[in-house]
Amino acid sequence: MFRNQYDSDVTIWSPQGRLHQVEYAMEAVKQGSATVGLKSNTHAVLVALKRASSELSSHQKKILPIDDHVGVSIAGLTADARTISRWMRTECLNSRYAHDTPLPVSRMIGDLGNKMQICTQRYGKRPYGVGLLVAGYDDQGPHIFQTCPSANYYDCRAMAIGARSQAARTYMEKFLPEIKECELDELVKHGLRALRDTLPNEVDLTNKNVSIAVVGKDTPFTIHDDASVDPFLAGIEGEERRGHRQGVADDAAAPAEGEDAPAQGMDTD
């Protein structure tokens, strides 16, 4: 994409009916490191690839807790994700204060879509440059929602966003019937296998670059980092990679894990 006369503000339409500022924000999501969300009949799982800006820094957190029954994984601008997650926490607190009940996940996502849509229509604002995978559990069962900078949101059975995420989506499409019926441990393994397919062949998953979050029936939203990830990684250790990451033009230009992202003035994760 290149700058043109129709991208100076989010309210300007191009002759082709496009909003270039929104498209640029969606490109920021594609530059972020990959994250995967999937659900079975009883649980929802988030698996995220963490990226370090340099060898001197720690890995950036990719999974953010919202409430006991819901959390998010991000791809894109981390600062925008912090703002959105703070708003989501406030909404959950208001629901518990006013109604003494957890906020239904679908209602929170609908309100979030309305909030994000304002930034695509009003002069002087810009779209949020982050995509979210929201995992939650409520009276309707487990949920995986995807949100986009365009303010669209989708109720998914499984989804992956971020750099080279097409390989993960291909894996999950292949094993979708099995994913729906499997137990929690096997569900996490499917998430790790899908995430591993987004990596270059010379890079593997470790407890430093992976975060896992689980929520479900009788299971509050729990994040596993560092040493607590090892038991899950041991379950797929030694397995041959099943996916192929050749192929999608959208993902081809994304930086590999450990490489520097293209200079854009802001870091994406």
Backbone as CSV, one residue per row, in Angstrom:
resi,resn,N_x,N_y,N_z,CA_x,CA_y,CA_z,C_x,C_y,C_z
1,MET,0.834,-1.199,0.000,0.000,0.000,0.000,0.871,1.252,0.000
2,PHE,0.375,2.282,-0.693,1.114,3.527,-0.768,0.172,4.693,-0.479
3,ARG,0.746,5.731,0.017,-0.050,6.905,0.349,-0.682,7.481,-0.913
4,ASN,-1.925,7.923,-0.781,-2.598,8.554,-1.904,-3.491,9.677,-1.381
5,GLN,-4.194,10.350,-2.286,-4.956,11.542,-1.906,-6.226,11.212,-1.135
6,TYR,-6.567,9.940,-0.988,-7.808,9.574,-0.318,-7.575,8.952,1.059
7,ASP,-6.359,9.029,1.591,-6.101,8.374,2.879,-5.720,9.367,3.982
8,SER,-6.015,10.643,3.793,-5.625,11.636,4.797,-6.519,11.608,6.022
9,ASP,-7.707,11.023,5.917,-8.597,10.936,7.073,-9.520,9.739,6.887
10,VAL,-10.038,9.238,8.007,-10.858,8.024,7.961,-12.225,8.290,7.339
11,THR,-12.637,9.543,7.245,-13.964,9.850,6.702,-13.964,10.005,5.182
12,ILE,-12.818,9.889,4.539,-12.718,10.137,3.100,-12.851,8.813,2.340
13,TRP,-13.834,8.765,1.448,-14.010,7.595,0.588,-13.163,7.742,-0.676
14,SER,-12.621,6.637,-1.129,-11.953,6.635,-2.428,-13.010,6.391,-3.512
15,PRO,-12.702,6.681,-4.773,-13.681,6.428,-5.842,-14.081,4.958,-5.949
16,GLN,-13.243,4.058,-5.420,-13.560,2.632,-5.447,-14.399,2.190,-4.244
17,GLY,-14.797,3.158,-3.394,-15.610,2.816,-2.238,-14.822,2.237,-1.086
18,ARG,-13.560,2.638,-0.927,-12.691,2.096,0.125,-12.334,3.182,1.128
19,LEU,-12.145,2.761,2.372,-11.625,3.634,3.425,-10.189,3.200,3.709
20,HIS,-9.235,3.934,3.183,-7.843,3.487,3.245,-7.316,3.458,4.673
21,GLN,-7.744,4.368,5.524,-7.270,4.356,6.910,-7.660,3.055,7.606
22,VAL,-8.859,2.559,7.336,-9.293,1.286,7.924,-8.442,0.141,7.386
23,GLU,-8.150,0.163,6.110,-7.325,-0.889,5.514,-5.913,-0.860,6.083
24,TYR,-5.378,0.324,6.330,-4.051,0.420,6.929,-4.053,-0.170,8.336
25,ALA,-5.117,0.080,9.092,-5.210,-0.489,10.440,-5.263,-2.017,10.392
26,MET,-5.935,-2.552,9.400,-6.005,-4.007,9.262,-4.646,-4.589,8.870
27,GLU,-3.836,-3.809,8.167,-2.474,-4.243,7.864,-1.633,-4.326,9.130
28,ALA,-1.876,-3.425,10.095,-1.146,-3.483,11.359,-1.421,-4.794,12.087
29,VAL,-2.635,-5.303,11.984,-2.960,-6.598,12.601,-2.161,-7.711,11.945
30,LYS,-2.016,-7.647,10.631,-1.268,-8.681,9.910,0.218,-8.650,10.251
31,GLN,0.725,-7.513,10.725,2.137,-7.414,11.099,2.403,-7.961,12.498
32,GLY,1.370,-8.093,13.317,1.553,-8.611,14.670,1.837,-10.098,14.668
33,SER,2.457,-10.586,15.735,2.741,-12.014,15.828,1.435,-12.790,15.975
34,ALA,1.470,-14.041,15.546,0.247,-14.836,15.409,-0.344,-15.207,16.764
35,THR,-1.658,-15.346,16.779,-2.367,-15.866,17.939,-3.526,-16.723,17.450
36,VAL,-3.853,-17.756,18.216,-4.843,-18.755,17.819,-5.893,-18.877,18.915
37,GLY,-7.152,-18.981,18.534,-8.234,-19.246,19.468,-9.094,-20.378,18.945
38,LEU,-9.501,-21.289,19.819,-10.352,-22.406,19.426,-11.162,-22.876,20.623
39,LYS,-12.279,-23.539,20.336,-13.155,-23.962,21.421,-13.693,-25.361,21.141
40,SER,-13.976,-26.072,22.232,-14.662,-27.361,22.175,-16.064,-27.163,22.740
41,ASN,-16.713,-28.237,23.097,-18.053,-28.128,23.668,-18.038,-27.589,25.093
42,THR,-16.876,-27.643,25.749,-16.813,-27.271,27.173,-15.796,-26.189,27.492
43,HIS,-14.811,-25.955,26.626,-13.739,-25.014,26.941,-13.388,-24.162,25.722
44,ALA,-12.769,-23.027,26.003,-12.175,-22.174,24.975,-10.711,-21.940,25.340
45,VAL,-9.848,-21.916,24.330,-8.402,-21.820,24.539,-7.826,-20.738,23.636
46,LEU,-6.908,-19.947,24.181,-6.108,-18.999,23.414,-4.647,-19.418,23.484
47,VAL,-3.973,-19.416,22.352,-2.539,-19.709,22.290,-1.886,-18.595,21.481
48,ALA,-0.887,-17.935,22.054,-0.304,-16.753,21.425,1.210,-16.862,21.350
49,LEU,1.754,-16.320,20.266,3.203,-16.270,20.065,3.712,-14.905,20.505
50,LYS,4.562,-14.894,21.508,5.097,-13.632,22.028,6.342,-13.223,21.242
51,ARG,6.511,-11.924,21.086,7.640,-11.386,20.318,8.430,-10.427,21.198
52,ALA,9.754,-10.512,21.133,10.628,-9.581,21.843,11.210,-8.591,20.838
53,SER,11.199,-7.308,21.189,11.687,-6.294,20.257,13.193,-6.375,20.058
54,SER,13.916,-6.940,21.035,15.356,-7.137,20.907,15.790,-8.215,21.892
55,GLU,17.041,-8.629,21.782,17.558,-9.645,22.698,17.686,-9.117,24.125
56,LEU,17.664,-7.806,24.281,17.820,-7.204,25.610,16.488,-7.033,26.338
57,SER,15.380,-7.239,25.646,14.075,-6.994,26.262,13.336,-8.301,26.493
58,SER,12.358,-8.244,27.359,11.507,-9.405,27.607,10.465,-9.510,26.495
59,HIS,9.789,-10.650,26.448,8.739,-10.855,25.458,7.488,-10.083,25.865
60,GLN,6.841,-9.497,24.863,5.639,-8.696,25.107,4.459,-9.607,25.434
61,LYS,3.684,-9.243,26.451,2.498,-10.027,26.785,1.489,-9.946,25.648
62,LYS,0.888,-11.098,25.349,-0.066,-11.172,24.255,-1.480,-11.485,24.724
63,ILE,-1.630,-12.036,25.915,-2.943,-12.408,26.432,-3.249,-11.551,27.656
64,LEU,-4.404,-10.912,27.643,-4.786,-9.989,28.708,-6.052,-10.489,29.387
65,PRO,-6.052,-10.636,30.712,-7.275,-11.045,31.407,-8.259,-9.889,31.486
66,ILE,-9.542,-10.197,31.351,-10.599,-9.191,31.455,-11.444,-9.427,32.700
67,ASP,-11.928,-10.652,32.877,-12.731,-11.017,34.038,-12.505,-12.507,34.294
68,ASP,-13.159,-13.042,35.321,-12.988,-14.452,35.642,-13.459,-15.369,34.513
69,HIS,-14.325,-14.856,33.637,-14.919,-15.710,32.604,-14.506,-15.320,31.189
70,VAL,-13.617,-14.331,31.043,-13.285,-13.871,29.695,-11.899,-13.242,29.683
71,GLY,-11.221,-13.348,28.532,-9.921,-12.715,28.316,-9.685,-12.557,26.829
72,VAL,-8.633,-11.826,26.469,-8.373,-11.531,25.054,-6.916,-11.822,24.715
73,SER,-6.715,-12.144,23.443,-5.380,-12.235,22.869,-5.302,-11.232,21.728
74,ILE,-4.148,-10.617,21.523,-4.048,-9.463,20.634,-3.068,-9.713,19.494
75,ALA,-3.304,-9.003,18.394,-2.342,-8.906,17.296,-2.451,-7.496,16.740
76,GLY,-1.372,-6.746,16.770,-1.390,-5.364,16.301,-0.727,-4.433,17.298
77,LEU,-1.263,-3.245,17.450,-0.673,-2.237,18.329,-1.038,-2.519,19.781
78,THR,-0.033,-2.790,20.584,-0.268,-3.147,21.988,-0.920,-2.006,22.768
79,ALA,-0.543,-0.780,22.484,-1.114,0.360,23.206,-2.616,0.455,22.971
80,ASP,-3.053,0.232,21.747,-4.487,0.237,21.472,-5.183,-0.902,22.207
81,ALA,-4.533,-2.058,22.297,-5.118,-3.202,22.998,-5.290,-2.902,24.483
82,ARG,-4.333,-2.187,25.078,-4.459,-1.840,26.493,-5.666,-0.943,26.731
83,THR,-5.891,0.013,25.829,-7.041,0.905,25.970,-8.350,0.126,25.868
84,ILE,-8.437,-0.764,24.895,-9.661,-1.544,24.723,-9.884,-2.475,25.906
85,SER,-8.823,-3.136,26.381,-8.973,-4.081,27.490,-9.394,-3.353,28.776
86,ARG,-8.907,-2.133,28.974,-9.327,-1.361,30.143,-10.823,-1.044,30.071
87,TRP,-11.315,-0.694,28.887,-12.742,-0.446,28.713,-13.553,-1.718,28.965
88,MET,-13.068,-2.858,28.477,-13.780,-4.123,28.673,-13.849,-4.492,30.159
89,ARG,-12.769,-4.264,30.893,-12.784,-4.545,32.332,-13.812,-3.670,33.050
90,THR,-13.886,-2.406,32.649,-14.858,-1.504,33.265,-16.283,-1.982,33.009
91,GLU,-16.553,-2.443,31.793,-17.883,-2.953,31.474,-18.217,-4.177,32.317
92,CYS,-17.261,-5.060,32.502,-17.497,-6.254,33.320,-17.738,-5.880,34.780
93,LEU,-16.972,-4.903,35.287,-17.180,-4.449,36.662,-18.557,-3.817,36.833
94,ASN,-18.994,-3.023,35.854,-20.311,-2.398,35.927,-21.423,-3.439,35.963
95,SER,-21.256,-4.510,35.176,-22.267,-5.565,35.160,-22.357,-6.263,36.512
96,ARG,-21.204,-6.532,37.106,-21.219,-7.194,38.410,-21.772,-6.264,39.499
97,TYR,-21.491,-4.984,39.390,-21.990,-4.036,40.392,-23.501,-3.830,40.265
98,ALA,-23.972,-3.661,39.018,-25.380,-3.321,38.804,-26.298,-4.543,38.851
99,HIS,-25.813,-5.672,38.341,-26.679,-6.841,38.193,-26.197,-8.053,38.986
100,ASP,-25.021,-7.943,39.608,-24.446,-9.042,40.383,-24.313,-10.308,39.542
101,THR,-23.914,-10.134,38.290,-23.751,-11.274,37.393,-22.671,-10.945,36.367
102,PRO,-21.940,-11.950,35.895,-20.931,-11.683,34.862,-21.581,-11.173,33.579
103,LEU,-20.884,-10.301,32.887,-21.391,-9.748,31.631,-21.363,-10.825,30.546
104,PRO,-22.493,-11.107,29.873,-22.477,-12.081,28.771,-21.473,-11.681,27.697
105,VAL,-20.745,-12.656,27.202,-19.659,-12.360,26.269,-20.187,-11.733,24.988
106,SER,-21.281,-12.259,24.462,-21.809,-11.742,23.202,-22.246,-10.282,23.338
107,ARG,-22.800,-9.910,24.501,-23.211,-8.519,24.695,-21.999,-7.596,24.768
108,MET,-20.942,-8.032,25.432,-19.739,-7.217,25.520,-19.130,-7.007,24.136
109,ILE,-19.121,-8.049,23.310,-18.543,-7.921,21.972,-19.388,-6.991,21.106
110,GLY,-20.705,-7.070,21.247,-21.562,-6.147,20.507,-21.310,-4.703,20.884
111,ASP,-21.166,-4.440,22.186,-20.867,-3.073,22.629,-19.484,-2.633,22.153
112,LEU,-18.522,-3.563,22.145,-17.179,-3.230,21.666,-17.201,-2.892,20.180
113,GLY,-17.972,-3.644,19.405,-18.096,-3.330,17.981,-18.657,-1.933,17.752
114,ASN,-19.650,-1.545,18.561,-20.200,-0.186,18.437,-19.161,0.868,18.800
115,LYS,-18.350,0.590,19.823,-17.310,1.534,20.236,-16.253,1.692,19.140
116,MET,-15.848,0.575,18.541,-14.824,0.630,17.495,-15.356,1.270,16.223
117,GLN,-16.664,1.139,15.964,-17.223,1.697,14.737,-17.173,3.217,14.729
118,ILE,-17.300,3.830,15.922,-17.255,5.294,16.004,-15.949,5.825,15.423
119,CYS,-14.853,5.092,15.646,-13.541,5.550,15.176,-13.380,5.420,13.662
120,THR,-14.307,4.750,12.994,-14.230,4.639,11.534,-15.145,5.638,10.840
121,GLN,-15.856,6.458,11.605,-16.868,7.329,11.001,-16.693,8.797,11.364
122,ARG,-16.075,9.093,12.482,-15.987,10.478,12.929,-14.673,11.120,12.513
123,TYR,-14.763,12.340,12.104,-13.592,13.103,11.674,-12.635,13.301,12.845
124,GLY,-11.334,13.210,12.566,-10.320,13.461,13.583,-9.942,12.251,14.407
125,LYS,-10.593,11.123,14.208,-10.233,9.892,14.916,-9.545,8.948,13.951
126,ARG,-8.998,7.871,14.504,-8.426,6.823,13.660,-8.911,5.478,14.168
127,PRO,-8.942,4.454,13.317,-9.364,3.124,13.771,-8.360,2.552,14.765
128,TYR,-8.829,1.683,15.640,-7.930,0.945,16.514,-7.082,-0.003,15.660
129,GLY,-5.770,0.053,15.834,-4.878,-0.773,15.019,-4.575,-2.115,15.652
130,VAL,-5.600,-2.801,16.136,-5.381,-4.076,16.813,-6.560,-4.997,16.532
131,GLY,-6.255,-6.271,16.371,-7.279,-7.304,16.270,-7.288,-8.124,17.549
132,LEU,-8.462,-8.558,17.965,-8.607,-9.323,19.198,-9.206,-10.688,18.915
133,LEU,-8.741,-11.675,19.651,-9.454,-12.935,19.798,-9.945,-12.979,21.243
134,VAL,-11.242,-13.054,21.425,-11.853,-13.025,22.752,-12.349,-14.422,23.095
135,ALA,-11.856,-14.961,24.194,-12.292,-16.277,24.674,-13.074,-16.090,25.961
136,GLY,-14.229,-16.723,26.036,-15.042,-16.582,27.233,-15.962,-17.769,27.428
137,TYR,-16.573,-17.808,28.614,-17.544,-18.859,28.926,-18.666,-18.240,29.742
138,ASP,-19.912,-18.483,29.324,-21.072,-17.981,30.057,-22.193,-19.003,29.974
139,ASP,-23.419,-18.572,30.213,-24.564,-19.492,30.222,-24.788,-20.158,28.866
140,GLN,-24.290,-19.531,27.809,-24.455,-20.088,26.466,-23.331,-21.049,26.092
141,GLY,-22.347,-21.236,26.972,-21.230,-22.123,26.689,-19.969,-21.355,26.360
142,PRO,-18.959,-22.039,25.799,-17.702,-21.370,25.444,-17.854,-20.527,24.184
143,HIS,-17.039,-19.473,24.099,-17.094,-18.564,22.950,-15.686,-18.230,22.483
144,ILE,-15.538,-18.073,21.165,-14.373,-17.446,20.555,-14.893,-16.384,19.589
145,PHE,-14.566,-15.129,19.865,-14.944,-14.024,18.981,-13.683,-13.392,18.401
146,GLN,-13.792,-12.968,17.142,-12.738,-12.184,16.507,-13.253,-10.776,16.262
147,THR,-12.459,-9.765,16.601,-12.800,-8.377,16.278,-11.745,-7.809,15.340
148,CYS,-12.171,-6.887,14.479,-11.294,-6.280,13.474,-11.288,-4.765,13.631
149,PRO,-10.241,-4.076,13.138,-10.231,-2.609,13.172,-11.390,-1.986,12.414
150,SER,-11.982,-2.718,11.476,-13.130,-2.215,10.723,-14.404,-2.206,11.548
151,ALA,-14.345,-2.703,12.804,-15.481,-2.824,13.731,-16.345,-4.030,13.420
152,ASN,-15.957,-4.865,12.467,-16.639,-6.141,12.280,-16.218,-7.104,13.381
153,TYR,-17.125,-7.975,13.767,-16.782,-9.028,14.721,-17.491,-10.311,14.325
154,TYR,-16.860,-11.440,14.662,-17.329,-12.738,14.204,-17.313,-13.734,15.360
155,ASP,-18.363,-14.532,15.440,-18.427,-15.637,16.382,-17.817,-16.851,15.688
156,CYS,-16.712,-17.344,16.213,-15.923,-18.367,15.515,-15.888,-19.674,16.299
157,ARG,-15.720,-20.767,15.582,-15.408,-22.042,16.217,-13.905,-22.164,16.443
158,ALA,-13.128,-21.588,15.546,-11.676,-21.527,15.670,-11.194,-20.400,14.758
159,MET,-10.129,-19.706,15.172,-9.645,-18.584,14.365,-8.196,-18.306,14.706
160,ALA,-7.453,-17.763,13.742,-6.076,-17.320,13.950,-5.908,-15.976,13.255
161,ILE,-5.185,-15.053,13.897,-4.894,-13.747,13.320,-3.415,-13.450,13.519
162,GLY,-2.912,-12.488,12.753,-1.511,-12.108,12.874,-0.681,-12.615,11.706
163,ALA,0.636,-12.502,11.849,1.565,-12.842,10.765,1.505,-14.336,10.435
164,ARG,1.387,-14.645,9.150,1.371,-16.018,8.628,0.301,-16.877,9.292
165,SER,-0.816,-16.258,9.674,-1.866,-16.997,10.374,-2.664,-17.911,9.455
166,GLN,-2.530,-17.751,8.142,-3.265,-18.621,7.231,-2.899,-20.086,7.441
167,ALA,-1.643,-20.361,7.770,-1.224,-21.742,8.002,-1.964,-22.336,9.202
168,ALA,-2.150,-21.546,10.245,-2.882,-22.023,11.417,-4.356,-22.247,11.086
169,ARG,-4.941,-21.352,10.295,-6.348,-21.524,9.918,-6.527,-22.782,9.070
170,THR,-5.580,-23.050,8.195,-5.654,-24.257,7.378,-5.621,-25.510,8.241
171,TYR,-4.751,-25.510,9.240,-4.680,-26.655,10.158,-6.009,-26.849,10.875
172,MET,-6.582,-25.778,11.392,-7.802,-25.906,12.184,-9.005,-26.279,11.319
173,GLU,-9.030,-25.831,10.066,-10.095,-26.258,9.160,-10.037,-27.769,8.933
174,LYS,-8.828,-28.296,8.857,-8.659,-29.725,8.610,-9.125,-30.560,9.795
175,PHE,-8.884,-30.080,11.018,-9.188,-30.859,12.218,-10.397,-30.324,12.990
176,LEU,-11.223,-29.503,12.344,-12.332,-28.870,13.049,-13.306,-29.862,13.703
177,PRO,-13.728,-30.927,13.026,-14.639,-31.874,13.698,-14.018,-32.503,14.945
178,GLU,-12.729,-32.789,14.886,-12.041,-33.366,16.035,-11.893,-32.354,17.160
179,ILE,-11.640,-31.092,16.810,-11.475,-30.039,17.818,-12.755,-29.855,18.624
180,LYS,-13.883,-29.938,17.974,-15.157,-29.679,18.647,-15.430,-30.667,19.769
181,GLU,-14.992,-31.913,19.617,-15.350,-32.963,20.577,-14.239,-33.293,21.570
182,CYS,-13.051,-32.702,21.430,-11.911,-33.171,22.208,-11.907,-32.609,23.630
183,GLU,-11.114,-33.238,24.485,-10.950,-32.793,25.860,-10.001,-31.593,25.922
184,LEU,-9.878,-31.002,27.117,-9.109,-29.772,27.258,-7.653,-29.953,26.856
185,ASP,-6.980,-30.998,27.350,-5.561,-31.182,27.038,-5.336,-31.319,25.540
186,GLU,-6.213,-32.061,24.875,-6.064,-32.234,23.427,-6.397,-30.944,22.694
187,LEU,-7.311,-30.148,23.237,-7.646,-28.863,22.627,-6.439,-27.932,22.634
188,VAL,-5.721,-27.900,23.758,-4.512,-27.079,23.839,-3.466,-27.573,22.843
189,LYS,-3.336,-28.888,22.696,-2.368,-29.437,21.739,-2.694,-28.994,20.323
190,HIS,-3.968,-29.005,19.964,-4.347,-28.539,18.623,-3.980,-27.063,18.449
191,GLY,-4.180,-26.254,19.487,-3.804,-24.851,19.395,-2.309,-24.661,19.214
192,LEU,-1.517,-25.450,19.935,-0.061,-25.352,19.810,0.410,-25.821,18.437
193,ARG,-0.185,-26.888,17.927,0.201,-27.360,16.588,-0.132,-26.324,15.524
194,ALA,-1.304,-25.706,15.644,-1.688,-24.676,14.683,-0.737,-23.482,14.754
195,LEU,-0.396,-23.053,15.979,0.519,-21.922,16.134,1.910,-22.267,15.608
196,ARG,2.354,-23.492,15.826,3.677,-23.903,15.362,3.784,-23.843,13.844
197,ASP,2.675,-24.077,13.157,2.702,-24.039,11.696,2.918,-22.633,11.150
198,THR,2.772,-21.599,11.977,3.014,-20.226,11.525,4.485,-19.847,11.616
199,LEU,5.314,-20.700,12.225,6.724,-20.373,12.450,7.598,-20.833,11.292
200,PRO,8.723,-20.170,11.070,9.722,-20.702,10.139,10.242,-22.049,10.633
201,ASN,10.775,-22.843,9.728,11.224,-24.190,10.085,12.316,-24.195,11.136
202,GLU,13.141,-23.150,11.157,14.271,-23.130,12.094,13.879,-22.625,13.485
203,VAL,12.626,-22.206,13.675,12.158,-21.688,14.957,11.131,-22.641,15.535
204,ASP,11.197,-22.865,16.846,10.241,-23.751,17.494,9.606,-23.044,18.686
205,LEU,8.532,-23.624,19.177,7.847,-23.069,20.341,8.626,-23.377,21.605
206,THR,8.749,-22.394,22.497,9.404,-22.575,23.790,8.535,-21.927,24.865
207,ASN,8.919,-22.137,26.116,8.146,-21.516,27.193,8.389,-20.010,27.284
208,LYS,9.333,-19.495,26.498,9.592,-18.052,26.479,8.715,-17.326,25.463
209,ASN,8.395,-17.989,24.363,7.671,-17.287,23.298,6.218,-17.734,23.145
210,VAL,5.689,-18.490,24.100,4.309,-18.967,24.012,3.552,-18.621,25.289
211,SER,2.322,-18.174,25.118,1.372,-18.010,26.218,0.123,-18.814,25.901
212,ILE,-0.454,-19.404,26.941,-1.671,-20.205,26.786,-2.689,-19.726,27.809
213,ALA,-3.928,-19.578,27.387,-5.014,-19.223,28.302,-6.162,-20.195,28.114
214,VAL,-6.797,-20.561,29.221,-7.875,-21.545,29.216,-9.051,-20.982,30.010
215,VAL,-10.265,-21.188,29.502,-11.479,-20.848,30.235,-12.550,-21.850,29.834
216,GLY,-13.440,-22.177,30.768,-14.471,-23.145,30.436,-15.352,-23.463,31.610
217,LYS,-16.073,-24.544,31.487,-16.981,-24.985,32.532,-16.195,-25.312,33.795
218,ASP,-16.535,-24.647,34.897,-15.852,-24.817,36.185,-14.371,-24.461,36.116
219,THR,-13.965,-23.704,35.076,-12.567,-23.292,34.915,-12.514,-21.784,34.687
220,PRO,-12.077,-20.998,35.661,-11.953,-19.550,35.428,-10.842,-19.262,34.416
221,PHE,-10.873,-18.057,33.872,-9.866,-17.682,32.877,-8.478,-17.714,33.519
222,THR,-7.613,-18.572,32.983,-6.281,-18.802,33.557,-5.232,-18.679,32.464
223,ILE,-4.176,-17.903,32.739,-3.082,-17.712,31.786,-1.872,-18.524,32.236
224,HIS,-1.280,-19.251,31.312,-0.076,-20.036,31.577,1.095,-19.403,30.825
225,ASP,2.130,-19.043,31.569,3.343,-18.461,30.991,4.562,-19.183,31.543
226,ASP,5.686,-19.041,30.836,6.985,-19.535,31.301,6.922,-21.022,31.664
227,ALA,7.299,-21.378,32.887,7.421,-22.794,33.257,6.092,-23.534,33.207
228,SER,4.986,-22.848,33.441,3.692,-23.526,33.428,3.261,-23.956,32.029
229,VAL,3.971,-23.481,30.992,3.673,-23.886,29.620,4.343,-25.221,29.284
230,ASP,5.402,-25.574,30.005,6.192,-26.769,29.674,5.365,-28.049,29.574
231,PRO,4.440,-28.339,30.505,3.660,-29.584,30.368,2.860,-29.649,29.071
232,PHE,2.377,-28.516,28.596,1.622,-28.499,27.334,2.551,-28.708,26.139
233,LEU,3.730,-28.050,26.171,4.685,-28.230,25.070,5.198,-29.660,25.012
234,ALA,5.326,-30.307,26.167,5.791,-31.697,26.181,4.832,-32.613,25.435
235,GLY,3.560,-32.233,25.373,2.573,-33.069,24.700,2.733,-33.116,23.194
236,ILE,3.386,-32.109,22.594,3.587,-32.113,21.139,5.061,-32.226,20.770
237,GLU,5.921,-32.421,21.756,7.354,-32.504,21.492,7.664,-33.708,20.622
238,GLY,8.468,-33.498,19.613,8.870,-34.585,18.739,7.924,-34.859,17.591
239,GLU,6.773,-34.224,17.575,5.827,-34.434,16.476,6.294,-33.703,15.226
240,GLU,6.016,-34.296,14.093,6.349,-33.662,12.822,5.308,-32.596,12.509
241,ARG,5.750,-31.491,11.971,4.821,-30.429,11.624,3.935,-30.889,10.479
242,ARG,2.627,-30.625,10.629,1.677,-31.119,9.638,1.322,-30.068,8.601
243,GLY,1.500,-28.794,8.940,1.060,-27.728,8.039,2.182,-27.231,7.152
244,HIS,1.799,-26.429,6.183,2.764,-25.793,5.293,2.467,-24.307,5.270
245,ARG,3.482,-23.492,5.400,3.276,-22.072,5.470,3.675,-21.379,4.168
246,GLN,3.499,-21.983,3.063,3.926,-21.391,1.838,2.894,-20.381,1.425
247,GLY,2.196,-20.215,1.166,1.276,-19.771,0.409,0.378,-18.676,0.348
248,VAL,0.260,-17.877,1.330,-0.736,-16.827,1.233,-0.038,-15.496,1.029
249,ALA,-0.454,-14.789,0.005,0.240,-13.532,-0.313,0.151,-12.540,0.830
250,ASP,-0.971,-12.547,1.560,-1.140,-11.597,2.662,-0.108,-11.805,3.749
251,ASP,0.318,-13.084,3.940,1.223,-13.404,5.036,2.679,-13.422,4.618
252,ALA,2.942,-13.395,3.314,4.302,-13.640,2.850,5.286,-12.571,3.301
253,ALA,4.821,-11.342,3.412,5.732,-10.250,3.730,5.901,-10.017,5.225
254,ALA,5.224,-10.802,6.047,5.291,-10.572,7.493,6.643,-11.003,8.041
255,PRO,7.155,-10.302,9.069,8.451,-10.653,9.629,8.383,-11.940,10.427
256,ALA,9.448,-12.717,10.375,9.511,-13.951,11.155,9.726,-13.635,12.621
257,GLU,9.352,-14.597,13.484,9.585,-14.431,14.916,11.077,-14.224,15.179
258,GLY,11.406,-13.200,15.912,12.806,-12.906,16.191,13.403,-11.889,15.247
259,GLU,12.711,-11.640,14.085,13.191,-10.630,13.161,12.576,-9.285,13.524
260,ASP,13.182,-8.222,13.037,12.649,-6.898,13.272,11.450,-6.669,12.369
261,ALA,10.404,-6.085,12.922,9.248,-5.722,12.120,9.616,-4.512,11.256
262,PRO,8.924,-4.324,10.129,9.189,-3.162,9.287,8.999,-1.877,10.070
263,ALA,9.842,-0.899,9.795,9.777,0.348,10.529,8.489,1.081,10.185
264,GLN,7.605,1.260,11.176,6.350,1.936,10.957,6.123,3.022,11.983
265,GLY,7.061,3.239,12.882,6.883,4.251,13.886,6.260,3.728,15.164
266,MET,5.589,2.562,15.085,4.944,1.980,16.255,5.158,0.483,16.214
267,ASP,5.317,-0.122,17.388,5.563,-1.559,17.466,4.246,-2.315,17.411
268,THR,4.268,-3.446,16.711,3.124,-4.347,16.682,3.513,-5.652,17.351
269,ASP,2.555,-6.256,18.037,2.786,-7.508,18.741,1.623,-8.453,18.527
